[in-house]
Amino acid sequence: MDIEIELLPGSEQKDLPSSSNLRFGRHLSDHMFLMDYKADTGWHNARIVPYGDFCLDPASACLHYGQAIFEGLKAYRGQDDKIRLFRAHDNMNRLNYSAWRMCMPQVDKNELLQAIKTLIRMEERWVPKAKGTSLYVRPFMIATEAFLGVRPAREYLLSVILGPVGAYYAEGFNPVKIFVTDKYVRAVSGGVGEAKTAGNYAASLMASEKAKELGFTQVLWLDAAERRYVEEVGTMNIFFLLEDILVTPELSGSILPGITRDSVLRLARDWGLKVEERPIAINEVLEKAKSKALKECFGTGTAAVISPVGALYYKGENFSINGGKTGDLAQRLFDEITGLQYGEREDAYGWIEVI
Amino acid sequence: MDIEIELLPGSEQKDLPSSSNLRFGRHLSDHMFLMDYKADTGWHNARIVPYGDFCLDPASACLHYGQAIFEGLKAYRGQDDKIRLFRAHDNMNRLNYSAWRMCMPQVDKNELLQAIKTLIRMEERWVPKAKGTSLYVRPFMIATEAFLGVRPAREYLLSVILGPVGAYYAEGFNPVKIFVTDKYVRAVSGGVGEAKTAGNYAASLMASEKAKELGFTQVLWLDAAERRYVEEVGTMNIFFLLEDILVTPELSGSILPGITRDSVLRLARDWGLKVEERPIAINEVLEKAKSKALKECFGTGTAAVISPVGALYYKGENFSINGGKTGDLAQRLFDEITGLQYGEREDAYGWIEVI
């Protein structure tokens, strides 16, 4: 792929935010990657240009019919000043899966990854150095054809934007309190819950807002059909340590196939833990919380890596987990994965790419 | 509401498309309505300006997290040259319902309706005259705040765009063949199926494409939990005439509360038909198709008004309905509703507003 590059004049470059004051998703860098698609010509016009507004026809399909997908990954700067990506190929694969599910065009994942690396190298000064900080990378694709009607669009825009983000945990882990909702559902088998598409996130907002009003950090979602089996927590996958077995919901079609989820499964297996991917009834979880057989509970995702859950609230009852404290396994997984990401641990899996 | 108006110079006005060649959603008029929202100031800056591109920050929430809703209604020009709206207040109510469900701000529905009428009057030359043609009116709201993160946005844009559309039926009714899917689902109780939000339409695309590949016009959706009860057909509500009883799925939370659906229920009741809103198992429908107790089947929506269904295809079997022909009730409802819309029948319900 030939990428045309238009540089922002040095005098117009933004000031970097202080690395002690990075808010997630607020600061965006000086340049962005763009590429256009038309049904008859395919992808074309790959370019890196100064960050600036998109000009979209008001009838653009993405604004009306929701053909929009994205990915999220991070570039990490280690103490050795090298910049690393973590399992970026998996993000490219998932982008193409999401595109397929939403009737959008495939991208050449190697070319897109090359473009992302080129952009990160250009924006190298935007990769923060403080431990726990990183450069968030957001590839996304939107339908831009201007027409009103329900069918797959014939024109798309793919973009990559970047922004420095802070440590998710300013002062170490803080286990969160989670509200189990049996009123709202996020996704359903036969639906698009497996795709990283815009509408899934909009559909989650009301339940999250109601949980926050009640003093909870996030929602735990149950399955749509029976409201009986655990699915995800907020926008993360969820794990339970039941005695000495690490259990997570199987990928049923309504659950996002998280890359951190997959990394946790791989590490846990290699550490000799028993691991199960299977349906988990909320009642099993709560009974085992009562009997203390539930040793740990945590969410996994790119933003937080590991997010310990200290309590579940369900139908008026509060279930404390591990005394509300971070468990040893959650801590070990967090240390291992962030150690890999910052180049401090040996990468036995080929997950890390220095750019 | 004070609306600032910026007129397109007359010399730049677009040529009108010929009314015999109107394709749905392709032609858009010369001006559009816009209004901005910020959490701290509310709605402001109402304006009508020449139709043109939106300038959106690449991090605008609507492009990533799907906070986007819309409405669809039509302005009809009668033989008397008067322009009429049909139940437009109901569209405004549903817009506010969708906004509430998707954690977006409410609009003053009377003020928005005034703005829509002002815009239509300005674009009066765009309202086509041929029977069956109309001016499609698309109000929509999108989240414009520039940030990456899953929470309700604090900035929005509301817009109204217009375009002339052709008769849905060029040569009268043509009953369509429908594929009943038990693999894909559109929406689920506890989800956002009741809201007219962008993601619902993106979620429907793959099933519709697969039905089209197999030679069917659209998909009939079943409920998400059991794949047993009928929900909608394509993007329309669905009705069955079972002997002398008109039956439609009840509004369970996953079904769009269609305005044409409501009009059909009202008319049928007033005509003395027995009407039932209740769960309808697909097996009941197919058994009654076999025994000929299913007299008619049709979809209802703003675009087609009434769309007769001539056959259902389910699990390898084809079920013909009314010999594949349009039924008397479908025809009578179509004639009555379009008669009201074009000012040819007496409006006993207060559904019509001349503007």
XYZ file of C-alpha atoms in Angstrom:
710
model
C 0.000 0.000 0.000
C 1.324 3.433 -0.965
C 0.459 5.969 1.672
C 0.424 9.609 0.682
C 1.585 11.761 3.570
C 0.616 15.352 4.248
C 2.440 16.747 7.276
C 1.024 19.242 9.726
C 3.361 22.267 9.802
C 5.577 21.986 12.899
C 4.319 25.314 14.156
C 0.780 23.949 14.284
C 1.609 20.827 16.273
C -0.411 20.464 19.442
C 1.178 20.678 22.873
C 1.469 17.287 24.519
C -0.718 16.790 27.582
C 1.175 16.183 30.816
C 1.488 12.454 31.408
C 0.150 12.875 34.939
C -3.067 14.323 33.579
C -4.079 11.974 30.767
C -7.804 11.336 30.534
C -8.971 8.403 28.435
C -10.143 9.346 24.946
C -9.731 13.111 25.316
C -6.380 13.876 23.687
C -5.879 13.086 20.012
C -2.624 13.338 18.113
C -1.570 15.533 15.162
C -2.208 13.134 12.283
C -4.643 10.424 11.232
C -4.758 7.657 8.643
C -7.576 7.579 6.084
C -8.508 5.243 3.231
C -11.598 5.208 0.992
C -13.621 2.333 -0.396
C -16.027 2.139 -3.293
C -17.716 -1.072 -4.344
C -16.348 -0.850 -7.890
C -12.771 0.214 -7.115
C -12.075 -1.312 -3.696
C -9.860 0.420 -1.155
C -7.920 3.398 -2.468
C -6.439 6.783 -1.579
C -4.552 5.633 1.548
C -3.202 8.754 3.213
C -1.907 10.195 6.457
C -3.077 13.769 6.930
C -3.317 16.312 9.750
C -6.027 15.370 12.260
C -9.176 17.241 11.323
C -12.898 17.061 10.695
C -14.512 14.498 8.426
C -16.793 16.043 5.807
C -19.770 13.715 5.608
C -22.937 14.039 3.565
C -25.894 14.308 5.992
C -27.359 11.205 4.322
C -24.199 9.142 4.999
C -25.350 5.638 5.860
C -23.345 5.441 9.115
C -25.387 8.309 10.596
C -28.733 6.581 9.918
C -28.286 2.829 9.682
C -25.333 2.161 11.972
C -22.786 0.474 9.712
C -19.814 1.370 11.906
C -17.166 -0.877 13.476
C -13.981 -0.247 15.410
C -10.986 -1.741 17.152
C -8.948 -0.607 20.141
C -5.309 -1.424 20.815
C -2.373 0.288 22.455
C 1.270 1.126 21.781
C 3.434 0.883 24.923
C 6.762 2.643 25.525
C 9.086 0.614 27.718
C 11.884 1.755 29.977
C 14.172 0.889 27.046
C 12.311 3.574 25.049
C 11.168 0.968 22.529
C 7.536 1.075 21.421
C 5.620 -2.187 21.404
C 2.280 -3.441 20.095
C 0.467 -6.332 21.798
C -1.273 -8.938 19.588
C -2.124 -6.319 16.969
C -2.687 -9.018 14.331
C -5.585 -10.265 16.429
C -7.160 -6.819 16.358
C -6.870 -6.804 12.553
C -8.525 -10.228 12.378
C -11.358 -9.098 14.605
C -11.837 -5.936 12.539
C -12.350 -8.121 9.488
C -14.736 -10.377 11.396
C -16.779 -7.345 12.488
C -16.745 -6.055 8.901
C -18.027 -9.400 7.603
C -20.819 -9.560 10.190
C -21.959 -6.021 9.419
C -21.797 -6.517 5.601
C -18.829 -4.154 5.251
C -15.707 -4.717 3.098
C -12.642 -6.652 4.244
C -9.311 -4.859 4.601
C -5.859 -6.272 3.918
C -4.852 -6.757 7.514
C -1.112 -6.722 6.879
C -1.336 -3.489 4.933
C -3.505 -1.885 7.572
C -1.088 -2.933 10.292
C 1.780 -1.438 8.275
C -0.197 1.793 7.990
C -0.823 1.817 11.748
C 2.893 1.357 12.429
C 3.802 4.112 9.993
C 1.347 6.437 11.733
C 2.655 5.550 15.211
C 6.247 6.154 14.100
C 5.243 9.587 12.772
C 3.477 10.340 16.050
C 6.248 8.883 18.181
C 6.345 11.907 20.514
C 2.710 11.120 21.438
C 3.602 7.764 23.035
C 3.869 8.591 26.749
C 6.577 7.049 28.898
C 5.214 6.858 32.454
C 4.438 3.324 33.583
C 0.852 2.428 32.860
C 0.413 5.077 30.188
C 0.210 4.227 26.494
C -0.865 5.463 23.079
C -4.380 4.290 22.350
C -4.902 3.299 18.696
C -8.431 3.428 17.280
C -8.962 1.928 13.811
C -12.569 2.315 12.654
C -14.676 1.946 9.533
C -17.875 3.834 8.690
C -20.361 3.679 5.815
C -20.206 6.966 3.904
C -22.500 6.384 0.937
C -25.172 9.083 0.863
C -28.573 7.430 0.549
C -31.593 6.702 2.713
C -32.505 3.032 2.682
C -31.733 -0.192 4.519
C -29.067 -2.107 2.603
C -25.275 -2.433 2.874
C -23.600 0.781 1.725
C -21.287 0.808 -1.293
C -18.835 3.414 0.035
C -16.804 3.376 3.242
C -14.102 5.304 5.056
C -11.466 3.594 7.165
C -9.573 5.743 9.634
C -7.027 5.340 12.410
C -6.757 7.969 15.129
C -4.382 7.990 18.103
C -4.350 9.448 21.574
C -2.233 9.112 24.723
C -4.074 7.540 27.656
C -3.265 7.356 31.329
C -2.829 4.444 33.660
C -6.229 2.882 34.193
C -5.407 2.388 37.869
C -3.900 5.546 39.354
C -3.226 3.834 42.675
C -3.190 0.116 41.935
C -6.217 -2.086 41.667
C -9.502 -0.945 43.122
C -12.014 -3.781 42.985
C -15.335 -2.526 41.690
C -18.953 -3.152 42.664
C -21.089 -4.574 39.887
C -24.851 -4.501 39.376
C -26.293 -7.685 37.830
C -29.123 -6.650 35.495
C -31.925 -9.021 34.620
C -33.951 -6.243 33.003
C -31.661 -5.094 30.199
C -29.672 -7.228 27.795
C -26.660 -6.271 25.719
C -26.793 -8.783 22.882
C -28.324 -12.061 21.846
C -27.294 -15.247 20.112
C -28.198 -14.709 16.445
C -27.493 -10.990 16.833
C -24.323 -8.932 16.470
C -22.853 -9.161 20.000
C -19.716 -10.830 18.653
C -18.953 -7.868 16.390
C -17.284 -4.693 17.642
C -19.983 -2.512 16.133
C -21.223 0.884 17.257
C -24.807 -0.127 18.020
C -23.771 -2.625 20.705
C -22.284 0.189 22.751
C -25.283 2.505 22.366
C -27.499 -0.398 23.416
C -25.546 -0.749 26.686
C -25.848 2.861 27.833
C -29.140 2.912 29.722
C -28.336 -0.103 31.881
C -24.896 1.337 32.697
C -26.363 4.721 33.578
C -28.915 3.133 35.891
C -26.212 1.063 37.595
C -24.110 4.209 38.107
C -27.083 6.055 39.617
C -27.329 3.236 42.158
C -23.635 3.568 43.024
C -22.257 0.686 40.963
C -19.338 0.926 38.572
C -20.768 -1.298 35.883
C -23.388 -3.830 34.829
C -23.026 -7.576 34.620
C -25.018 -8.827 31.621
C -26.978 -12.064 31.523
C -28.038 -13.996 28.436
C -31.007 -12.616 26.514
C -33.060 -15.800 26.302
C -33.215 -16.927 29.931
C -31.512 -14.122 31.941
C -29.737 -16.981 33.640
C -26.181 -17.235 32.267
C -23.385 -14.721 32.700
C -22.196 -12.971 29.529
C -19.956 -9.916 30.048
C -19.272 -7.172 32.559
C -19.669 -3.629 31.189
C -17.596 -3.722 28.012
C -15.262 -6.457 29.287
C -15.165 -10.256 29.379
C -15.543 -11.837 32.812
C -13.685 -14.571 34.721
C -14.433 -16.468 37.947
C -11.947 -18.439 40.032
C -14.102 -21.241 41.497
C -11.887 -22.977 44.051
C -8.910 -23.753 41.781
C -10.723 -23.660 38.425
C -10.715 -20.526 36.269
C -14.076 -20.276 34.494
C -15.272 -17.874 31.804
C -18.383 -17.900 29.588
C -17.804 -19.718 26.316
C -17.926 -17.719 23.082
C -21.586 -18.338 22.334
C -22.060 -15.792 19.572
C -23.313 -12.963 21.758
C -19.998 -12.350 23.566
C -17.138 -10.248 22.244
C -14.091 -12.489 21.639
C -11.697 -10.400 23.722
C -7.971 -10.504 23.012
C -7.159 -9.993 26.695
C -9.655 -12.803 27.428
C -7.711 -15.078 25.105
C -4.378 -14.037 26.665
C -5.671 -14.795 30.171
C -6.857 -18.254 29.069
C -3.491 -19.002 27.480
C -1.440 -17.836 30.456
C -3.638 -19.604 32.999
C -3.423 -22.893 31.107
C 0.342 -22.581 30.792
C 0.605 -21.851 34.506
C -1.110 -25.177 35.167
C -4.501 -23.850 36.222
C -7.622 -25.785 35.322
C -9.554 -23.643 32.873
C -13.157 -23.992 31.696
C -15.016 -22.121 28.979
C -18.659 -22.983 29.583
C -22.085 -21.524 30.370
C -22.075 -20.158 33.935
C -25.414 -19.596 35.633
C -25.574 -16.471 37.790
C -27.057 -18.650 40.539
C -23.945 -20.848 40.543
C -21.761 -17.751 40.873
C -23.792 -16.349 43.759
C -24.041 -19.643 45.647
C -20.292 -20.049 45.377
C -19.785 -16.467 46.504
C -21.822 -17.285 49.625
C -19.934 -20.507 50.317
C -16.584 -18.759 49.614
C -15.871 -21.228 46.803
C -15.747 -18.164 44.535
C -12.206 -17.015 45.250
C -11.874 -14.245 42.651
C -13.811 -12.441 39.932
C -12.381 -10.035 37.362
C -13.094 -8.428 34.018
C -10.615 -8.368 31.140
C -10.173 -5.831 28.366
C -7.658 -3.662 26.541
C -8.336 -0.550 28.610
C -7.902 -1.984 32.122
C -6.209 -5.319 31.267
C -7.623 -6.854 34.472
C -10.434 -5.258 36.493
C -11.090 -7.017 39.826
C -14.689 -7.309 40.970
C -15.136 -6.940 44.722
C -18.900 -7.408 44.950
C -21.929 -8.406 42.908
C -25.390 -6.989 43.610
C -28.340 -9.073 42.420
C -32.046 -8.793 43.248
C -31.498 -6.713 46.374
C -28.673 -8.789 47.771
C -24.965 -7.967 47.964
C -22.375 -10.712 47.430
C -18.855 -9.862 48.517
C -15.963 -11.557 46.721
C -12.571 -12.162 48.340
C -13.414 -9.622 51.046
C -13.590 -6.908 48.393
C -9.857 -7.200 47.770
C -7.841 -7.939 44.640
C -6.991 -11.623 44.368
C -3.564 -13.122 43.770
C -4.470 -14.493 40.344
C -5.827 -11.151 39.119
C -2.633 -9.475 40.320
C -0.388 -12.093 38.733
C -2.195 -11.854 35.378
C -2.050 -8.061 35.442
C 1.667 -8.086 36.245
C 2.435 -10.659 33.552
C 0.434 -9.043 30.752
C 1.587 -5.486 31.475
C 5.135 -6.852 31.927
C 4.959 -8.245 28.397
C 3.420 -5.060 27.017
C 6.194 -2.847 28.429
C 8.962 -5.274 27.418
C 9.858 -6.221 30.977
C 9.056 -9.912 30.660
C 10.097 -12.447 28.094
C 7.604 -12.850 25.262
C 7.225 -16.602 24.884
C 4.099 -16.295 22.745
C 5.145 -13.956 19.964
C 2.512 -11.479 21.169
C 4.825 -8.481 21.130
C 6.030 -6.525 18.136
C 8.608 -3.749 18.540
C 7.988 -0.970 16.051
C -37.920 28.648 18.463
C -36.174 31.266 16.346
C -34.803 29.732 13.196
C -32.011 31.541 11.400
C -32.331 31.032 7.675
C -29.534 31.063 5.124
C -30.838 30.654 1.593
C -29.091 28.850 -1.201
C -28.647 31.315 -4.088
C -31.354 30.614 -6.674
C -28.725 29.985 -9.316
C -27.350 27.106 -7.282
C -30.658 25.323 -6.768
C -30.642 21.729 -7.911
C -32.722 20.528 -10.844
C -35.754 18.545 -9.742
C -35.675 14.861 -10.651
C -38.443 13.741 -13.001
C -41.341 12.365 -10.976
C -41.371 9.220 -13.099
C -37.789 8.452 -12.106
C -37.742 8.941 -8.348
C -35.611 6.399 -6.498
C -36.084 6.138 -2.754
C -33.485 7.983 -0.695
C -31.362 9.207 -3.630
C -32.521 12.785 -4.201
C -32.134 15.361 -1.446
C -33.472 18.888 -1.486
C -31.698 22.278 -1.397
C -31.897 23.050 2.324
C -31.719 21.279 5.677
C -32.604 22.070 9.281
C -29.909 21.905 11.965
C -29.880 22.460 15.721
C -27.090 21.906 18.269
C -27.198 20.579 21.804
C -24.718 20.862 24.665
C -25.398 19.427 28.089
C -24.935 22.802 29.803
C -26.864 25.006 27.350
C -29.512 22.691 25.910
C -30.715 23.011 22.314
C -29.550 26.123 20.499
C -28.599 27.574 17.134
C -31.666 26.365 15.222
C -31.054 27.124 11.563
C -32.053 26.261 8.028
C -29.058 26.285 5.696
C -28.163 25.019 2.220
C -27.867 21.224 2.135
C -24.215 20.344 2.549
C -21.648 18.240 4.354
C -21.515 17.895 8.119
C -18.084 18.634 9.579
C -17.593 16.049 12.301
C -14.573 15.410 14.486
C -13.272 11.884 13.732
C -13.788 11.053 17.420
C -17.497 12.051 17.290
C -19.362 9.588 19.486
C -21.928 8.673 16.809
C -19.172 7.208 14.601
C -17.872 4.891 17.351
C -20.596 4.161 19.883
C -23.772 4.383 17.826
C -25.813 7.055 19.573
C -27.945 7.846 16.520
C -31.723 7.845 16.102
C -34.080 8.858 13.331
C -37.663 9.214 12.169
C -39.283 8.912 8.775
C -42.455 10.616 7.625
C -43.833 12.007 4.400
C -45.440 15.152 3.025
C -48.115 14.400 0.409
C -49.346 16.773 -2.331
C -52.983 16.210 -3.157
C -54.871 16.896 -6.368
C -55.947 20.119 -4.650
C -52.227 21.074 -4.513
C -52.358 21.194 -0.724
C -49.495 19.565 1.164
C -50.395 17.252 4.033
C -48.580 15.523 6.875
C -49.886 12.241 8.341
C -49.721 11.762 12.135
C -46.514 13.786 12.368
C -47.040 14.338 16.110
C -46.660 10.598 16.580
C -43.304 10.682 14.833
C -42.196 13.449 17.204
C -43.312 11.381 20.204
C -41.451 8.346 18.945
C -38.315 10.423 18.323
C -38.387 11.445 21.971
C -38.971 7.853 23.053
C -35.972 6.722 20.993
C -33.900 9.576 22.460
C -34.839 8.531 25.996
C -33.989 4.875 25.368
C -30.597 5.751 23.881
C -29.728 8.269 26.650
C -29.999 11.231 24.269
C -31.698 14.586 24.991
C -35.405 15.253 24.509
C -36.549 17.798 21.928
C -39.532 20.138 22.154
C -41.758 18.221 19.792
C -43.997 21.149 18.899
C -41.027 23.330 18.068
C -39.413 20.607 15.987
C -42.652 20.054 14.101
C -42.857 23.786 13.426
C -39.309 23.699 12.096
C -40.155 20.757 9.838
C -43.170 22.618 8.446
C -41.087 25.739 7.862
C -38.508 23.666 5.986
C -41.150 21.908 3.868
C -42.743 25.243 2.957
C -39.337 26.562 1.844
C -38.790 23.408 -0.202
C -42.332 23.338 -1.547
C -41.174 22.812 -5.151
C -39.615 19.523 -3.996
C -43.003 17.976 -3.066
C -43.884 15.893 -6.139
C -47.450 15.750 -7.435
C -47.881 12.385 -9.154
C -50.126 10.000 -7.246
C -48.109 7.808 -4.936
C -45.130 10.164 -4.840
C -44.298 12.259 -1.791
C -41.593 14.224 -0.021
C -39.786 12.002 2.451
C -38.864 13.808 5.680
C -35.949 12.450 7.729
C -35.410 13.975 11.196
C -32.360 12.474 12.924
C -30.159 13.063 15.932
C -26.490 12.085 16.289
C -23.967 12.328 19.131
C -21.223 14.750 18.111
C -19.086 15.049 21.229
C -15.469 14.177 20.361
C -14.220 11.592 22.853
C -13.436 7.886 22.949
C -15.275 6.138 25.752
C -18.559 4.392 26.475
C -20.947 6.858 28.109
C -23.770 9.095 26.857
C -22.346 12.010 24.876
C -22.814 15.594 26.039
C -23.164 17.148 22.571
C -25.636 16.339 19.807
C -26.761 17.524 16.396
C -30.366 17.316 15.273
C -31.036 17.584 11.563
C -33.945 17.292 9.143
C -33.286 16.462 5.493
C -35.860 16.036 2.722
C -36.102 14.176 -0.538
C -38.809 13.351 -3.098
C -39.642 9.658 -3.326
C -41.551 7.649 -5.878
C -44.588 5.463 -5.597
C -43.585 2.336 -3.731
C -45.702 0.272 -6.088
C -45.095 1.217 -9.713
C -47.845 -1.120 -10.957
C -50.081 -1.738 -7.976
C -49.456 -4.248 -5.253
C -46.985 -7.037 -5.838
C -47.151 -9.527 -2.986
C -43.656 -10.462 -1.856
C -42.019 -13.747 -0.845
C -40.595 -13.746 2.672
C -37.877 -15.888 4.236
C -38.526 -16.818 7.882
C -35.161 -16.816 9.681
C -34.601 -18.832 12.821
C -30.846 -18.208 12.693
C -30.638 -14.432 12.964
C -32.564 -12.157 15.298
C -33.212 -8.444 14.992
C -33.815 -7.425 18.592
C -34.650 -8.787 21.997
C -36.856 -7.944 24.922
C -34.661 -5.899 27.277
C -32.779 -4.500 24.278
C -33.381 -1.493 22.030
C -35.718 -2.979 19.390
C -38.453 -0.494 20.319
C -36.213 2.480 19.524
C -35.630 3.747 16.008
C -31.864 3.662 16.431
C -29.151 3.153 13.831
C -27.723 -0.078 15.235
C -30.989 -1.994 14.818
C -30.798 -1.491 11.067
C -27.131 -2.495 10.778
C -27.960 -5.598 12.806
C -30.600 -6.612 10.238
C -28.387 -6.447 7.151
C -26.809 -9.889 7.021
C -30.086 -11.771 7.360
C -31.690 -9.568 4.681
C -28.763 -10.069 2.313
C -28.911 -13.822 2.758
C -32.661 -13.821 2.100
C -32.126 -11.767 -1.071
C -29.450 -14.195 -2.286
C -32.035 -16.956 -1.959
C -34.565 -14.973 -4.005
C -36.689 -13.577 -1.192
C -37.639 -9.938 -0.775
C -37.256 -9.803 2.977
C -36.858 -11.621 6.256
C -39.529 -12.443 8.805
C -38.007 -12.143 12.278
C -38.848 -14.398 15.193
C -38.377 -13.640 18.882
C -34.827 -13.893 20.220
C -35.527 -16.126 23.206
C -37.408 -19.019 21.641
C -37.354 -18.359 17.860
C -41.003 -19.227 18.077
C -43.055 -16.022 17.923
C -43.391 -13.649 14.991
C -41.930 -10.163 15.481
C -41.552 -8.056 12.325
C -41.035 -8.418 8.595
C -37.941 -6.632 7.233
C -38.295 -3.145 8.675
C -42.098 -3.334 8.883
C -44.728 -4.525 11.346
C -46.711 -7.581 10.296
C -50.414 -8.506 10.266
C -52.284 -11.767 9.699
C -55.956 -12.155 8.828
C -56.902 -15.460 10.490
C -60.401 -16.261 9.232
C -62.123 -12.992 10.239
C -59.706 -11.912 12.988
C -56.882 -9.464 12.270
C -53.887 -10.421 14.400
C -50.580 -8.638 14.943
C -47.769 -9.234 17.475
C -48.258 -7.227 20.637
C -45.720 -4.486 21.454
C -43.458 -6.622 23.614
C -40.506 -4.255 23.849
C -38.537 -5.674 20.942
C -40.942 -4.490 18.222
C -40.986 -1.026 16.685
C -44.292 0.707 17.557
C -45.191 1.561 13.980
C -47.484 4.484 13.238
C -48.948 2.709 10.212
C -49.418 -0.344 12.471
C -51.422 1.801 14.866
C -53.466 3.292 12.014
C -54.327 -0.164 10.675
C -55.456 -1.315 14.134
C -57.643 1.764 14.535
C -59.253 1.496 11.116
C -59.850 -2.252 11.393
C -61.537 -1.874 14.774
C -63.710 0.944 13.496
C -64.673 -1.150 10.479
C -65.970 -3.793 12.885
C -63.196 -6.353 12.461
C -62.106 -8.428 15.404
C -58.558 -7.382 16.205
C -56.013 -9.106 18.432
C -52.599 -7.920 19.569
C -50.959 -11.019 21.003
C -48.006 -13.387 20.666
C -48.317 -15.343 17.418
C -46.310 -18.540 17.054
C -44.858 -19.102 13.590
C -46.265 -22.633 13.770
C -49.794 -21.257 14.189
C -49.283 -19.044 11.142
C -47.993 -21.896 8.992
C -50.670 -24.381 10.073
C -53.337 -21.836 9.249
C -51.655 -21.114 5.919
C -51.918 -24.829 5.124
C -55.562 -25.060 6.182
C -56.363 -21.808 4.337
C -57.529 -20.215 7.595
C -54.787 -17.628 6.968
C -56.608 -15.387 4.539
C -54.105 -12.540 4.249
C -50.699 -11.441 5.471
C -49.161 -7.977 5.038
C -46.471 -5.697 6.385
C -47.098 -2.081 7.380
C -44.736 0.892 7.337
C -44.338 4.484 6.201
C -42.526 3.626 2.976
C -44.967 1.075 1.501
C -48.014 1.742 3.717
C -49.205 -1.855 3.149
C -46.968 -4.577 1.702
C -48.841 -7.823 0.943
C -47.041 -11.086 1.620
C -47.784 -13.797 -0.948
C -45.684 -16.606 0.512
C -43.645 -17.562 3.561
C -40.636 -19.877 3.333
C -39.666 -21.723 6.519
C -37.303 -24.648 7.047
C -37.354 -25.740 3.433
C -41.098 -25.455 2.944
C -43.053 -22.854 1.003
C -46.425 -21.643 2.313
C -48.566 -19.757 -0.180
C -50.997 -17.152 1.158
C -54.207 -16.176 -0.652
C -52.881 -17.754 -3.842
C -50.032 -15.222 -3.877
C -52.507 -12.412 -4.548
C -53.260 -9.185 -2.685
C -56.188 -9.606 -0.327
C -59.252 -7.407 -0.081
C -58.383 -6.131 3.395
C -54.841 -5.139 2.403
C -56.257 -3.303 -0.603
C -58.959 -1.571 1.442
C -56.448 -0.434 4.090
C -54.039 0.822 1.442
C -56.806 2.760 -0.335
C -58.101 4.254 2.903
C -54.733 5.333 4.315
C -53.384 6.729 1.059
C -56.785 8.365 0.475
C -56.386 10.182 3.785
C -52.781 11.110 3.046
C -53.641 12.701 -0.313
C -56.712 14.471 1.043
C -59.176 12.359 -0.928
C -61.006 10.888 2.048
C -62.524 12.478 5.094
C -60.142 12.622 8.068
C -62.279 11.409 10.978
C -59.263 10.868 13.234
C -57.437 14.180 13.104
C -54.473 12.417 11.524
C -53.973 14.919 8.745
C -52.447 18.363 8.967
C -52.430 20.687 5.946
C -49.311 22.836 5.916
